[in-house]
Structure formats: C-alpha cells, structure tokens
Amino acid sequence: TILLNHGVTRTKGDVGEYSVTFAISPLDRFSDDKLDILEQQGYESEQTFIIKGDAPPAENLLAFMRLVCIKGSDAFLLESVFRGEVWGFMQQP
C-alpha cells in the first residue's frame, strides 16, 4: 500500500518490486555525525533498498530515511551522548 498511497502504482493489483537508493549528502551540515552513526550500525553512506508493492517497507529503510532527514532542532540526537541510542530512536514509529 505504500506504493499505491504515493502514486508509484495505479491499482492494488499492480504489485511490483522497486529498487531505491538513498544517501547522506556531503552537503549536509551534519553528514559527519550521520556517517558515524551509520558506520556503527554497519551501513554505508549510500543504501539501496527493495520496496515490494505487497509488503511494508523494511524497518532499516525508515530508520535510514529518518536519519537522513534530521536537521535543525532535532540535530541534538546526533550528539555523541546519544550515539549509542540514536539508531534505535530512528526505528521507533
């Protein structure tokens, strides 16, 4: 349903598999902190995910995207005091 809700597919019967790649931008003000967190979790700065039309997105996809989108007042989560917990925070609903 995520693909249907976001206009990637037209009908519920159109179940496909899509490969999407996301990355931490080198222009991101917090890229060093984000890359450090990803490295601790065993991920690279660029990740490719498989999205299936009939399945929910993988938890690591949502966590990765949440980490990518951290900015402004939420950037305190990137501080070293939270470094061990931030990936878990990104996996929360």
PDB file of C-alpha atoms in Angstrom:
ATOM      1  CA  THR A   1       0.000   0.000   0.000  1.00  0.00           C
ATOM      2  CA  ILE A   2       2.907   2.411   0.430  1.00  0.00           C
ATOM      3  CA  LEU A   3       3.472   2.385  -3.328  1.00  0.00           C
ATOM      4  CA  LEU A   4      -0.233   2.893  -4.042  1.00  0.00           C
ATOM      5  CA  ASN A   5      -0.511   5.711  -1.490  1.00  0.00           C
ATOM      6  CA  HIS A   6       2.415   7.583  -3.050  1.00  0.00           C
ATOM      7  CA  GLY A   7       1.363   7.180  -6.667  1.00  0.00           C
ATOM      8  CA  VAL A   8       4.024   4.674  -7.717  1.00  0.00           C
ATOM      9  CA  THR A   9       1.421   2.100  -8.750  1.00  0.00           C
ATOM     10  CA  ARG A  10      -2.080   2.650 -10.093  1.00  0.00           C
ATOM     11  CA  THR A  11      -4.029  -0.280  -8.700  1.00  0.00           C
ATOM     12  CA  LYS A  12      -3.679  -2.687  -5.842  1.00  0.00           C
ATOM     13  CA  GLY A  13      -3.267  -5.484  -8.405  1.00  0.00           C
ATOM     14  CA  ASP A  14      -0.113  -3.815  -9.754  1.00  0.00           C
ATOM     15  CA  VAL A  15       2.289  -5.423  -7.284  1.00  0.00           C
ATOM     16  CA  GLY A  16       5.899  -4.857  -8.198  1.00  0.00           C
ATOM     17  CA  GLU A  17       9.330  -4.653  -6.732  1.00  0.00           C
ATOM     18  CA  TYR A  18      11.290  -1.433  -6.815  1.00  0.00           C
ATOM     19  CA  SER A  19      14.891  -0.688  -6.005  1.00  0.00           C
ATOM     20  CA  VAL A  20      15.535   2.738  -4.479  1.00  0.00           C
ATOM     21  CA  THR A  21      18.814   4.275  -3.388  1.00  0.00           C
ATOM     22  CA  PHE A  22      19.230   6.953  -0.743  1.00  0.00           C
ATOM     23  CA  ALA A  23      22.397   8.608   0.535  1.00  0.00           C
ATOM     24  CA  ILE A  24      23.707  11.085   3.067  1.00  0.00           C
ATOM     25  CA  SER A  25      24.530  14.232   1.155  1.00  0.00           C
ATOM     26  CA  PRO A  26      28.094  15.506   1.540  1.00  0.00           C
ATOM     27  CA  LEU A  27      26.493  18.976   1.682  1.00  0.00           C
ATOM     28  CA  ASP A  28      24.509  18.032   4.788  1.00  0.00           C
ATOM     29  CA  ARG A  29      25.728  20.106   7.727  1.00  0.00           C
ATOM     30  CA  PHE A  30      25.554  17.017   9.954  1.00  0.00           C
ATOM     31  CA  SER A  31      26.908  14.485   7.463  1.00  0.00           C
ATOM     32  CA  ASP A  32      29.931  13.526   9.599  1.00  0.00           C
ATOM     33  CA  ASP A  33      27.721  12.667  12.575  1.00  0.00           C
ATOM     34  CA  LYS A  34      25.239  10.771  10.406  1.00  0.00           C
ATOM     35  CA  LEU A  35      28.009   8.823   8.691  1.00  0.00           C
ATOM     36  CA  ASP A  36      29.484   7.908  12.065  1.00  0.00           C
ATOM     37  CA  ILE A  37      26.113   6.548  13.216  1.00  0.00           C
ATOM     38  CA  LEU A  38      25.692   4.562  10.005  1.00  0.00           C
ATOM     39  CA  GLU A  39      29.204   3.143  10.325  1.00  0.00           C
ATOM     40  CA  GLN A  40      28.457   1.991  13.880  1.00  0.00           C
ATOM     41  CA  GLN A  41      25.418   0.140  12.518  1.00  0.00           C
ATOM     42  CA  GLY A  42      27.379  -1.438   9.658  1.00  0.00           C
ATOM     43  CA  TYR A  43      25.864   0.703   6.887  1.00  0.00           C
ATOM     44  CA  GLU A  44      27.455   2.734   4.116  1.00  0.00           C
ATOM     45  CA  SER A  45      26.554   6.355   3.336  1.00  0.00           C
ATOM     46  CA  GLU A  46      24.547   5.166   0.328  1.00  0.00           C
ATOM     47  CA  GLN A  47      21.994   2.392   0.703  1.00  0.00           C
ATOM     48  CA  THR A  48      19.801   0.597  -1.812  1.00  0.00           C
ATOM     49  CA  PHE A  49      16.514  -0.804  -0.578  1.00  0.00           C
ATOM     50  CA  ILE A  50      13.989  -3.101  -2.214  1.00  0.00           C
ATOM     51  CA  ILE A  51      10.388  -1.974  -1.857  1.00  0.00           C
ATOM     52  CA  LYS A  52       7.720  -4.532  -2.660  1.00  0.00           C
ATOM     53  CA  GLY A  53       4.214  -3.427  -3.537  1.00  0.00           C
ATOM     54  CA  ASP A  54       2.588  -6.032  -1.316  1.00  0.00           C
ATOM     55  CA  ALA A  55       4.808  -5.617   1.763  1.00  0.00           C
ATOM     56  CA  PRO A  56       5.508  -2.881   4.291  1.00  0.00           C
ATOM     57  CA  PRO A  57       8.831  -1.050   3.981  1.00  0.00           C
ATOM     58  CA  ALA A  58      11.794  -2.516   5.832  1.00  0.00           C
ATOM     59  CA  GLU A  59      12.481  -1.044   9.271  1.00  0.00           C
ATOM     60  CA  ASN A  60      16.029  -0.137   8.272  1.00  0.00           C
ATOM     61  CA  LEU A  61      14.665   1.882   5.313  1.00  0.00           C
ATOM     62  CA  LEU A  62      12.537   4.037   7.611  1.00  0.00           C
ATOM     63  CA  ALA A  63      15.377   4.407  10.116  1.00  0.00           C
ATOM     64  CA  PHE A  64      17.816   5.383   7.349  1.00  0.00           C
ATOM     65  CA  MET A  65      15.406   7.964   5.938  1.00  0.00           C
ATOM     66  CA  ARG A  66      14.710   9.420   9.376  1.00  0.00           C
ATOM     67  CA  LEU A  67      18.439   9.765   9.983  1.00  0.00           C
ATOM     68  CA  VAL A  68      18.908  11.426   6.578  1.00  0.00           C
ATOM     69  CA  CYS A  69      16.145  13.931   7.385  1.00  0.00           C
ATOM     70  CA  ILE A  70      17.430  15.042  10.798  1.00  0.00           C
ATOM     71  CA  LYS A  71      18.068  18.776  10.815  1.00  0.00           C
ATOM     72  CA  GLY A  72      17.516  21.887  12.856  1.00  0.00           C
ATOM     73  CA  SER A  73      16.275  21.420  16.400  1.00  0.00           C
ATOM     74  CA  ASP A  74      16.307  17.605  16.064  1.00  0.00           C
ATOM     75  CA  ALA A  75      20.069  17.581  15.457  1.00  0.00           C
ATOM     76  CA  PHE A  76      20.690  17.197  19.195  1.00  0.00           C
ATOM     77  CA  LEU A  77      20.015  13.473  18.604  1.00  0.00           C
ATOM     78  CA  LEU A  78      23.299  13.323  16.682  1.00  0.00           C
ATOM     79  CA  GLU A  79      25.382  14.385  19.678  1.00  0.00           C
ATOM     80  CA  SER A  80      27.855  11.847  20.988  1.00  0.00           C
ATOM     81  CA  VAL A  81      25.913  11.312  24.216  1.00  0.00           C
ATOM     82  CA  PHE A  82      23.094   9.748  22.141  1.00  0.00           C
ATOM     83  CA  ARG A  83      25.341   7.957  19.658  1.00  0.00           C
ATOM     84  CA  GLY A  84      24.590   4.524  21.089  1.00  0.00           C
ATOM     85  CA  GLU A  85      20.814   5.009  21.115  1.00  0.00           C
ATOM     86  CA  VAL A  86      20.069   7.153  18.067  1.00  0.00           C
ATOM     87  CA  TRP A  87      19.625   4.226  15.645  1.00  0.00           C
ATOM     88  CA  GLY A  88      17.048   2.735  17.990  1.00  0.00           C
ATOM     89  CA  PHE A  89      15.277   6.087  18.120  1.00  0.00           C
ATOM     90  CA  MET A  90      15.143   6.148  14.327  1.00  0.00           C
ATOM     91  CA  GLN A  91      13.401   2.761  14.298  1.00  0.00           C
ATOM     92  CA  GLN A  92      10.561   3.912  16.552  1.00  0.00           C
ATOM     93  CA  PRO A  93       7.166   4.641  14.978  1.00  0.00           C
TER      94      PRO A  93
END
